[in-house]
mmCIF file of C-alpha atoms and ligand atoms in Angstrom:
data_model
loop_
_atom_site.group_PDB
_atom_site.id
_atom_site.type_symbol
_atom_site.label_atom_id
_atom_site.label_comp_id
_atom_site.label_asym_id
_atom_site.label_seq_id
_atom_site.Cartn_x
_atom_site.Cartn_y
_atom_site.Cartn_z
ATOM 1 C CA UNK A 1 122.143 109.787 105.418
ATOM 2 C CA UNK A 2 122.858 107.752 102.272
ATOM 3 C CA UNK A 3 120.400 105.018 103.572
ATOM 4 C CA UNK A 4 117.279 106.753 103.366
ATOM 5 C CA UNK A 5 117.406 107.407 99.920
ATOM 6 C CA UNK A 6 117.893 103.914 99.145
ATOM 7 C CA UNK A 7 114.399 101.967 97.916
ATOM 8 C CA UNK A 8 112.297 100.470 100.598
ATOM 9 C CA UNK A 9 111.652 96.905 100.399
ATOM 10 C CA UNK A 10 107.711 96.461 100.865
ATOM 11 C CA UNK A 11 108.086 94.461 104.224
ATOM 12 C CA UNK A 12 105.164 95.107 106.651
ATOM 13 C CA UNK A 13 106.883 96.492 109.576
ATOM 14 C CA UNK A 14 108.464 99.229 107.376
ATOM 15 C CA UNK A 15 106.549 100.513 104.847
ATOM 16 C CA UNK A 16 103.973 102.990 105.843
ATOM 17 C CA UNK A 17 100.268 102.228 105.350
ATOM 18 C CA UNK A 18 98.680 103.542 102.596
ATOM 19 C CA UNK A 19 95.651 103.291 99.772
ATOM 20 C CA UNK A 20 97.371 100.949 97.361
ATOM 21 C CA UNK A 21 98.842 98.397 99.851
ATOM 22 C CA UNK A 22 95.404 98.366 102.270
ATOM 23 C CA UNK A 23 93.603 98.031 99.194
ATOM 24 C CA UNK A 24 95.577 95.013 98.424
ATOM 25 C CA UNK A 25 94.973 92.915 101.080
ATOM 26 C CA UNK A 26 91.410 93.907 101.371
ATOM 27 C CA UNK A 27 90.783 92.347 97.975
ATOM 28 C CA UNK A 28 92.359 89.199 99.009
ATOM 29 C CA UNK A 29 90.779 88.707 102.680
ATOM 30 C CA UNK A 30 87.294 89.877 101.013
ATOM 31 C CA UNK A 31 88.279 86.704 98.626
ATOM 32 C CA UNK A 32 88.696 84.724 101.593
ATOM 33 C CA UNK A 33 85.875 85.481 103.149
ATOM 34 C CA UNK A 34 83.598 85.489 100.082
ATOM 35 C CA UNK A 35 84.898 81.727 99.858
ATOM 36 C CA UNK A 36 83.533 81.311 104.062
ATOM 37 C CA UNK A 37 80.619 82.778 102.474
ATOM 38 C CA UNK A 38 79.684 80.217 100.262
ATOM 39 C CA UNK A 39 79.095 77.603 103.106
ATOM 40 C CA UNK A 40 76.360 79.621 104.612
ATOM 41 C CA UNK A 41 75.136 79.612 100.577
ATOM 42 C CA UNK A 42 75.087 76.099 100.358
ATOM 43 C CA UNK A 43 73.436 75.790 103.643
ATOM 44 C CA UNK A 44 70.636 77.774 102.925
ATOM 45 C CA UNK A 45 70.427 76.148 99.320
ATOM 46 C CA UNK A 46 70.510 72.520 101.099
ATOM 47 C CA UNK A 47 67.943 73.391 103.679
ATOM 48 C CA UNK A 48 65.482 74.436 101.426
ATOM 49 C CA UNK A 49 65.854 71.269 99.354
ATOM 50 C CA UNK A 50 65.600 68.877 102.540
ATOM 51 C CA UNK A 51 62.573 70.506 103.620
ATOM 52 C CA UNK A 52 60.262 73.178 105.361
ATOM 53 C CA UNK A 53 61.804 72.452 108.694
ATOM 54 C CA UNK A 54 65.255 72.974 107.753
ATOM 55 C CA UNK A 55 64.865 75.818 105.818
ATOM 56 C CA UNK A 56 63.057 77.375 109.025
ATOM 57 C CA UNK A 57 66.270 76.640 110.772
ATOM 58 C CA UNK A 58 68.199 78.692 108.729
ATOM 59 C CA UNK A 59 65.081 81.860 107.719
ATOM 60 C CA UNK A 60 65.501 82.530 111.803
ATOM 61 C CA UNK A 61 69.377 82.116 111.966
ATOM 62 C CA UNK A 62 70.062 85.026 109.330
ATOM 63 C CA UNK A 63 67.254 87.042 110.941
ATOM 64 C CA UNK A 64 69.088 87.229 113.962
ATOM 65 C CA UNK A 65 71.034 89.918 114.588
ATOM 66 C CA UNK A 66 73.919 87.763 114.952
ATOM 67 C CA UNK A 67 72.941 86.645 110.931
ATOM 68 C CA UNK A 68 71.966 90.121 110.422
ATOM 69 C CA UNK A 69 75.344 91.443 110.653
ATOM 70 C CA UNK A 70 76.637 88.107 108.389
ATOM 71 C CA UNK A 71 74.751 89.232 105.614
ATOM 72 C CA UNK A 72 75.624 93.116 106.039
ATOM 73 C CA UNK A 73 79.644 91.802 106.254
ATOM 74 C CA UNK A 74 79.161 89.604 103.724
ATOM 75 C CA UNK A 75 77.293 92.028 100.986
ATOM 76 C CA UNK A 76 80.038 94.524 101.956
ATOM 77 C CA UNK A 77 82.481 92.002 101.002
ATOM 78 C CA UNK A 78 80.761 91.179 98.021
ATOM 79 C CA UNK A 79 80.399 94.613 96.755
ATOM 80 C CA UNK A 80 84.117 95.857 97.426
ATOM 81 C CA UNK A 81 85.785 92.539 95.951
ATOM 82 C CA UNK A 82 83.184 92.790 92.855
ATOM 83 C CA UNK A 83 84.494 96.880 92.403
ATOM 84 C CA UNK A 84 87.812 96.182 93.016
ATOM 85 C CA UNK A 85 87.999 93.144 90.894
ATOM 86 C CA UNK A 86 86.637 95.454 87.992
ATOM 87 C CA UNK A 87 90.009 97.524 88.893
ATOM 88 C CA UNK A 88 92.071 94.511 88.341
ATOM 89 C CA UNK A 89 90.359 93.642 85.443
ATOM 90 C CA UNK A 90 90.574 97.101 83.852
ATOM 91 C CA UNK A 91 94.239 96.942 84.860
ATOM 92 C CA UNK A 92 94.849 93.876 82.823
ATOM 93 C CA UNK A 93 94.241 95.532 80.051
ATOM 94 C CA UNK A 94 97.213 97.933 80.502
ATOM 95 C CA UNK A 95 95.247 100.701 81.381
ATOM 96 C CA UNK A 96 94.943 103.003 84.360
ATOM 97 C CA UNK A 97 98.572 102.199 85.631
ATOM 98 C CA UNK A 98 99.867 105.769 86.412
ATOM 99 C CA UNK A 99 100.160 106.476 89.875
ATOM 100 C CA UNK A 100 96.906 109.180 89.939
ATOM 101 C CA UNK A 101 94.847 106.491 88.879
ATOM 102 C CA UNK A 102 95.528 104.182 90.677
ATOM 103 C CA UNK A 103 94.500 106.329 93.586
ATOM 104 C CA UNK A 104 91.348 107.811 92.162
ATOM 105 C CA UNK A 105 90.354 104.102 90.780
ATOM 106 C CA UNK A 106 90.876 103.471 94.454
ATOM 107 C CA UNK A 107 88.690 105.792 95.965
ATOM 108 C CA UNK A 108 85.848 105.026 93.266
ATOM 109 C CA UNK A 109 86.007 101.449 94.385
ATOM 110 C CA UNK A 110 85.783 102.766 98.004
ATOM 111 C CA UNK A 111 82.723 105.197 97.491
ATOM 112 C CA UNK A 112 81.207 102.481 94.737
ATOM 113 C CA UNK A 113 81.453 99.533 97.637
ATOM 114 C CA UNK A 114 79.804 102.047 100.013
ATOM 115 C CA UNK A 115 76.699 103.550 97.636
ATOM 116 C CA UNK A 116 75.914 99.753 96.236
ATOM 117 C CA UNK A 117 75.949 98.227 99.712
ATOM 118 C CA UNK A 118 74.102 101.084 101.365
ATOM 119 C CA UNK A 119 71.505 101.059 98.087
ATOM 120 C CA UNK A 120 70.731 97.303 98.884
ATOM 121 C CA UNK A 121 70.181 97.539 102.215
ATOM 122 C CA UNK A 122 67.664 100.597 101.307
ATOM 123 C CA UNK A 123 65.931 98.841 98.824
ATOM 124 C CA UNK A 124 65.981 95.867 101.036
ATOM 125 C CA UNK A 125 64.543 97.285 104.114
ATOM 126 C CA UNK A 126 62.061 99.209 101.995
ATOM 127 C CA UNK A 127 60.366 96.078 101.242
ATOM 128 C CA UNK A 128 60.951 94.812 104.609
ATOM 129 C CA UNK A 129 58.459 96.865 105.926
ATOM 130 C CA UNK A 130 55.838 96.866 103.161
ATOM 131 C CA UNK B 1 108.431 86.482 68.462
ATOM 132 C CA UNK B 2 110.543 85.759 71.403
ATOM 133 C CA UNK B 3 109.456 82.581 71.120
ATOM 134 C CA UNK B 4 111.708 82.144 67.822
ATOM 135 C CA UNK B 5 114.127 84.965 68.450
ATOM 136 C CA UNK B 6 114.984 83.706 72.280
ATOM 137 C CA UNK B 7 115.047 79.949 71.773
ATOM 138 C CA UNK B 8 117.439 77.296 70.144
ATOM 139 C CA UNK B 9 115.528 74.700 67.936
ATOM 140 C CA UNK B 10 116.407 72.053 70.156
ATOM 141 C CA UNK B 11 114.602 74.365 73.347
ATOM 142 C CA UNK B 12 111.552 74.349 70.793
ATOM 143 C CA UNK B 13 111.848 70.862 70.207
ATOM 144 C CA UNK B 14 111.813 69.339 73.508
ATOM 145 C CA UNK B 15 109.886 72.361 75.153
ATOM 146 C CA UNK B 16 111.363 72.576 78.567
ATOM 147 C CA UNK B 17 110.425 76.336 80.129
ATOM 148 C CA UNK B 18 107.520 76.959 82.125
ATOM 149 C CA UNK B 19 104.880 74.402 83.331
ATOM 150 C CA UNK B 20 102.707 76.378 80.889
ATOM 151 C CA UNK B 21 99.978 75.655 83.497
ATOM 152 C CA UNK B 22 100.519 79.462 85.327
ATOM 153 C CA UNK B 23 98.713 81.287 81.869
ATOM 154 C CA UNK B 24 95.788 78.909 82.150
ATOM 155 C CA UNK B 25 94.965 79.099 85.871
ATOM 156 C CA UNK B 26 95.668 83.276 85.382
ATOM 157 C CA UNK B 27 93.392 83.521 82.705
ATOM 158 C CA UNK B 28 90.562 81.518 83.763
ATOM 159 C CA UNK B 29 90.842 83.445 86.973
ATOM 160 C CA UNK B 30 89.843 86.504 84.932
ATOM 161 C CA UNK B 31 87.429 84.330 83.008
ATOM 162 C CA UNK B 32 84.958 83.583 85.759
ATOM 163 C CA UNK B 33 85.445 87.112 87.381
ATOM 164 C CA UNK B 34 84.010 88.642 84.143
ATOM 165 C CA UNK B 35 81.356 85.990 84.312
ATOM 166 C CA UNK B 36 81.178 86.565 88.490
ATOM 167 C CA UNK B 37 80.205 90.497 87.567
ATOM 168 C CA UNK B 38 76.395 89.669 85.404
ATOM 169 C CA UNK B 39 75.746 86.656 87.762
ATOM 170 C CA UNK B 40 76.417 88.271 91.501
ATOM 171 C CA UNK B 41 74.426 91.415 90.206
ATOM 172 C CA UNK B 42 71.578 89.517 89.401
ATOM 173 C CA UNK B 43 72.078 87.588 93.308
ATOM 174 C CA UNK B 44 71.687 90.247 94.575
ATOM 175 C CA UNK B 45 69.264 91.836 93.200
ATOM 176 C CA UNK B 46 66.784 88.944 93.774
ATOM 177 C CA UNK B 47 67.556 88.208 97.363
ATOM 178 C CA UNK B 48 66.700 91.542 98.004
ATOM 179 C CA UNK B 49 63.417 90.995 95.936
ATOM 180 C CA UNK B 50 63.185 87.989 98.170
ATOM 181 C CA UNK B 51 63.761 89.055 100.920
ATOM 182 C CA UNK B 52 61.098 91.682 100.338
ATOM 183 C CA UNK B 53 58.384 88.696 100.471
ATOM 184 C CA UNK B 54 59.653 87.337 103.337
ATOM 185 C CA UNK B 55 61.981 84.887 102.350
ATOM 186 C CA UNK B 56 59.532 82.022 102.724
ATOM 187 C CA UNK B 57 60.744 78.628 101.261
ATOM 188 C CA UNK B 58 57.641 78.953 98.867
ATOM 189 C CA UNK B 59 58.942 82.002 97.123
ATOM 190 C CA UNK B 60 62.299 81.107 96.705
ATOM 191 C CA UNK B 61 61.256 77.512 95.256
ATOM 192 C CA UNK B 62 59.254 79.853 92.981
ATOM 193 C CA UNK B 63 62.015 81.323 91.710
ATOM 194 C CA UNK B 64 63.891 78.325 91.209
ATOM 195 C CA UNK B 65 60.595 76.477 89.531
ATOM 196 C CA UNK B 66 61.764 78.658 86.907
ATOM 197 C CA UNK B 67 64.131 76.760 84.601
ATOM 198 C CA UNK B 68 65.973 80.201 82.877
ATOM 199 C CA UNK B 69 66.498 81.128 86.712
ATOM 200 C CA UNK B 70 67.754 77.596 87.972
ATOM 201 C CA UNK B 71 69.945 77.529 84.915
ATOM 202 C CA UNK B 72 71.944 80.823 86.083
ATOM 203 C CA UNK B 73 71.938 79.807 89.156
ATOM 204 C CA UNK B 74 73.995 76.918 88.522
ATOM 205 C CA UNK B 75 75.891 79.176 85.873
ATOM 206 C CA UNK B 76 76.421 81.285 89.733
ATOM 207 C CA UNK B 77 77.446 77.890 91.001
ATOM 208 C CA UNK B 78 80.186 76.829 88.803
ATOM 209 C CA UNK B 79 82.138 80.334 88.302
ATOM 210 C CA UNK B 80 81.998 80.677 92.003
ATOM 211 C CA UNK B 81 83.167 77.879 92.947
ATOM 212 C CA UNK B 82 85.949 77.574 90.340
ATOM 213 C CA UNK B 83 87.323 81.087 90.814
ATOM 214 C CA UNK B 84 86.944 80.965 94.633
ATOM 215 C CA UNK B 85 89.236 77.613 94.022
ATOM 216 C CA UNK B 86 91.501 78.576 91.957
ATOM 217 C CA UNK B 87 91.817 81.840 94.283
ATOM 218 C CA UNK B 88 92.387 80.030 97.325
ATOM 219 C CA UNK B 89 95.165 77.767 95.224
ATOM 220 C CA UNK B 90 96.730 81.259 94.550
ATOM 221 C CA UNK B 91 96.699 82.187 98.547
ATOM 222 C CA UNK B 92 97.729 78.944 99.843
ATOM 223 C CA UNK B 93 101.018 78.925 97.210
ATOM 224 C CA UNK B 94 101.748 82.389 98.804
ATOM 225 C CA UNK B 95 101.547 81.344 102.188
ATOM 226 C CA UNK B 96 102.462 77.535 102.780
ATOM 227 C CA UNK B 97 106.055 76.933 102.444
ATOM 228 C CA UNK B 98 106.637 73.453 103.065
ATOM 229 C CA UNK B 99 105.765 71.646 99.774
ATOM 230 C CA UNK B 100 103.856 68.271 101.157
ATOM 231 C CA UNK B 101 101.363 70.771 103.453
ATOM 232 C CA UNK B 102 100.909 73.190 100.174
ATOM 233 C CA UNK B 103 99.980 70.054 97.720
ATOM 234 C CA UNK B 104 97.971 68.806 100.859
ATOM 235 C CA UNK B 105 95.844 71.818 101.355
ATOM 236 C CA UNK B 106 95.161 72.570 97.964
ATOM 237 C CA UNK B 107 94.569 68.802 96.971
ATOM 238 C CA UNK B 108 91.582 69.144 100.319
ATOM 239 C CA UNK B 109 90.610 72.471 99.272
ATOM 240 C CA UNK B 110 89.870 71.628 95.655
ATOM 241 C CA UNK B 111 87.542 68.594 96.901
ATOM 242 C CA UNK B 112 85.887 70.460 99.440
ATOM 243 C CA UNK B 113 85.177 73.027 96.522
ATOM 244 C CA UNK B 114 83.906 70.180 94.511
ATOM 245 C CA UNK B 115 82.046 68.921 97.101
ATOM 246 C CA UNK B 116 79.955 72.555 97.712
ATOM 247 C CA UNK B 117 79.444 73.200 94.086
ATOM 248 C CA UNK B 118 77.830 69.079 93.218
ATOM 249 C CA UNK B 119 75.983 70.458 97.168
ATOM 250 C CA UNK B 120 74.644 73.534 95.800
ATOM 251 C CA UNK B 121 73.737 72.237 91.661
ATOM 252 C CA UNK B 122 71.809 69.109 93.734
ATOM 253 C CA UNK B 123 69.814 71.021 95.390
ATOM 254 C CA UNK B 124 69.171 73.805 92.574
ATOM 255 C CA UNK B 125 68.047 70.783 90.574
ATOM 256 C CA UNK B 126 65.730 69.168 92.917
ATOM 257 C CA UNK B 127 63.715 72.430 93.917
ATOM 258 C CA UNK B 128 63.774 73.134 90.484
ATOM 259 C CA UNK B 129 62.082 69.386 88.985
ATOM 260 C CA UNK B 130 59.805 69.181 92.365
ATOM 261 C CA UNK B 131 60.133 67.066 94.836
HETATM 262 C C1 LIG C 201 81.673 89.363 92.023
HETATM 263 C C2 LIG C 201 82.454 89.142 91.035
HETATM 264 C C3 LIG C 201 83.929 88.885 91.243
HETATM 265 C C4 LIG C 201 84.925 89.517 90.578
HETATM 266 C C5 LIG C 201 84.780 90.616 89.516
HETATM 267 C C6 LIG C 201 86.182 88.968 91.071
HETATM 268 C C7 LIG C 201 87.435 89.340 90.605
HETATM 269 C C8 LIG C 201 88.627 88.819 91.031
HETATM 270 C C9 LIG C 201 89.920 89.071 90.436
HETATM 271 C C10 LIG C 201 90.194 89.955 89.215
HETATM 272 C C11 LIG C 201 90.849 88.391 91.158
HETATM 273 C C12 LIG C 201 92.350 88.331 90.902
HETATM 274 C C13 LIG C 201 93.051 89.336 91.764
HETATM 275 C C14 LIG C 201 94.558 89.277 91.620
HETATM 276 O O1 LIG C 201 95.069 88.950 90.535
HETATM 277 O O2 LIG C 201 95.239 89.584 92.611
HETATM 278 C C15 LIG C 201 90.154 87.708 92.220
HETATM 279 C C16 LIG C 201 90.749 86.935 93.196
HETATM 280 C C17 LIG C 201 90.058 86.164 94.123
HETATM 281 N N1 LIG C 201 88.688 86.002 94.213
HETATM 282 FE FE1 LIG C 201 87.325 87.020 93.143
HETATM 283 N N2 LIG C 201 85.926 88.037 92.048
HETATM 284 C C18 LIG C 201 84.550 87.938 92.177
HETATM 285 C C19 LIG C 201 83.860 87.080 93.029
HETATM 286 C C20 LIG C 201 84.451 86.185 93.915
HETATM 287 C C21 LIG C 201 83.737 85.230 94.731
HETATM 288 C C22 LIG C 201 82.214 85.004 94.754
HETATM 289 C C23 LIG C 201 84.677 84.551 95.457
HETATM 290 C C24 LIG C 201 84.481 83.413 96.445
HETATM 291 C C25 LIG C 201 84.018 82.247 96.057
HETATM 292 C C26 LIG C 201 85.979 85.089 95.113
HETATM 293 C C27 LIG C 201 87.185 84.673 95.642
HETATM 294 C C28 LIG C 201 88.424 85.113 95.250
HETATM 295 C C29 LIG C 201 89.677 84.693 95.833
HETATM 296 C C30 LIG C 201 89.856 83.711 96.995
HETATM 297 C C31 LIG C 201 90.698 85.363 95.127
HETATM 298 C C32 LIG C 201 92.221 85.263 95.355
HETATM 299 C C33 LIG C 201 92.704 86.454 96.119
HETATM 300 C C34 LIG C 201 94.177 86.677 96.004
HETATM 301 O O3 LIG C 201 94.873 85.944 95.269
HETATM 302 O O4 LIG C 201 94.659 87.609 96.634
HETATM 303 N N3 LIG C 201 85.804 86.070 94.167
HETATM 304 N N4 LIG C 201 88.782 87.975 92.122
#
């Protein structure tokens, strides 16, 4: 059929998933959420400067396990956006625009999100304990 | 050299083409991610140091008593807020058609932005001077 070799227009309910396209949106919805993010930083910035109480408020919020996962989702986020943005980035520059690489720069920014955000949490628990 | 090989005199002269506002907004989104990569390491880094002593209110108004300290983290403050704004500009163009709501939401957006960075440098400043 002539059709199928005709190019693919990238609309979401035909083209197939892949690396690239997932990687994509990730970077976008980890921008969006990063931006969420930044209430609960001004939050825990204003309670400390209104007072003991308040900051209590918000110490026993994140230590929840409900606040617990926030901060796990949200250095996640941090960590892929920050990798990935290095990919754009480094792709502004011209470089690193061949197909390959843009799948091996891909899954470096996959296993670099994973190793920083799993090497945080170590170090962080670590001293949780001590 | 396009500029000169592509255009008349006259379409240098009264400088119609772009809003020449799309290279500024592009390049200072690259601007405060470069700046984004030092600052966020050094976040992180020192929550988790924080974190490690508790996260009492004393020890983090320790480490803003510090004035090198408060000073990045207003440095965090600013290229935060103005790249998460001028990243959410980006999103809302893509995704709000109708011209009033997309001037609308970015006009609210770029206050409430404002609003959480003047929040955030307040309050660095006040734990920082005491108080
Ligand atoms: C950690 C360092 C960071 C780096 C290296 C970085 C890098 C980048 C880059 C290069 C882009 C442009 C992507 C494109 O052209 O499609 C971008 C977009 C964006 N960033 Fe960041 N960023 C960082 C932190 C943040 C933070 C803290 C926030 C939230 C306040 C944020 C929010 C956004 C948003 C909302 C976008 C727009 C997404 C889009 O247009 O798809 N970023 N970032």
């Amino acid at each position: 059929m002539a059709s199928e070799t005709r190019p693919l227009s990238p609309h979401l309910q035909v083209y197939r998933w892949q690396l690239t396209s997932v990687l994509s949106i990730l970077h976008r919805a980890a921008g969006l959420a990063l931006a969420a993010g930044t209430i609960l930083l001004i939050w825990w910035l204003v309670a400390a400067a209104i007072g003991p109480g308040a900051y209590a408020g918000i110490r026993d919020f994140l230590g929840s396990w409900i606040g617990l996962l926030l901060l796990f989702g949200w250095s996640l986020t941090l960590y892929y956006h920050l990798c990935n943005g290095i990919r754009h980035l480094f792709w502004d520059t011209a470089h690193g625009l061949e197909l390959p690489q843009v799948y091996a720069g891909g899954w470096t920014v996959l296993a670099a999100t994973a190793a920083l955000t799993a090497m945080s949490w170590i170090i962080g628990l670590i001293h949780w304990s001590a | 050299m396009p500029e000169t090989r592509m255009r008349t005199p006259l379409g240098r002269a009264i400088g119609l083409g772009s809003a020449k506002e799309g290279v500024q907004h592009w390049w200072m989104q690259r601007v405060t991610a470069v700046a984004l990569v030092p600052l966020v390491v050094w976040f992180v880094i020192w929550v988790i140091i924080l974190t490690g002593s508790g996260a009492d209110r004393a020890a983090f108004i320790a480490w803003l008593r510090d004035p090198v300290s408060a000073a990045v983290w207003v440095l965090l403050l600013i290229a935060a807020f103005y790249h998460g704004a001028l990243g959410l500009q980006v999103v809302i163009e893509d995704y709000v058609g109708n011209e009033g709501a997309r001037l609308g939401l970015i006009v609210v957006m770029r206050l409430m932005a404002l609003l959480g960075c003047i929040l955030g440098i307040v309050a660095v400043a006040k734990l920082s001077l005491g108080a």
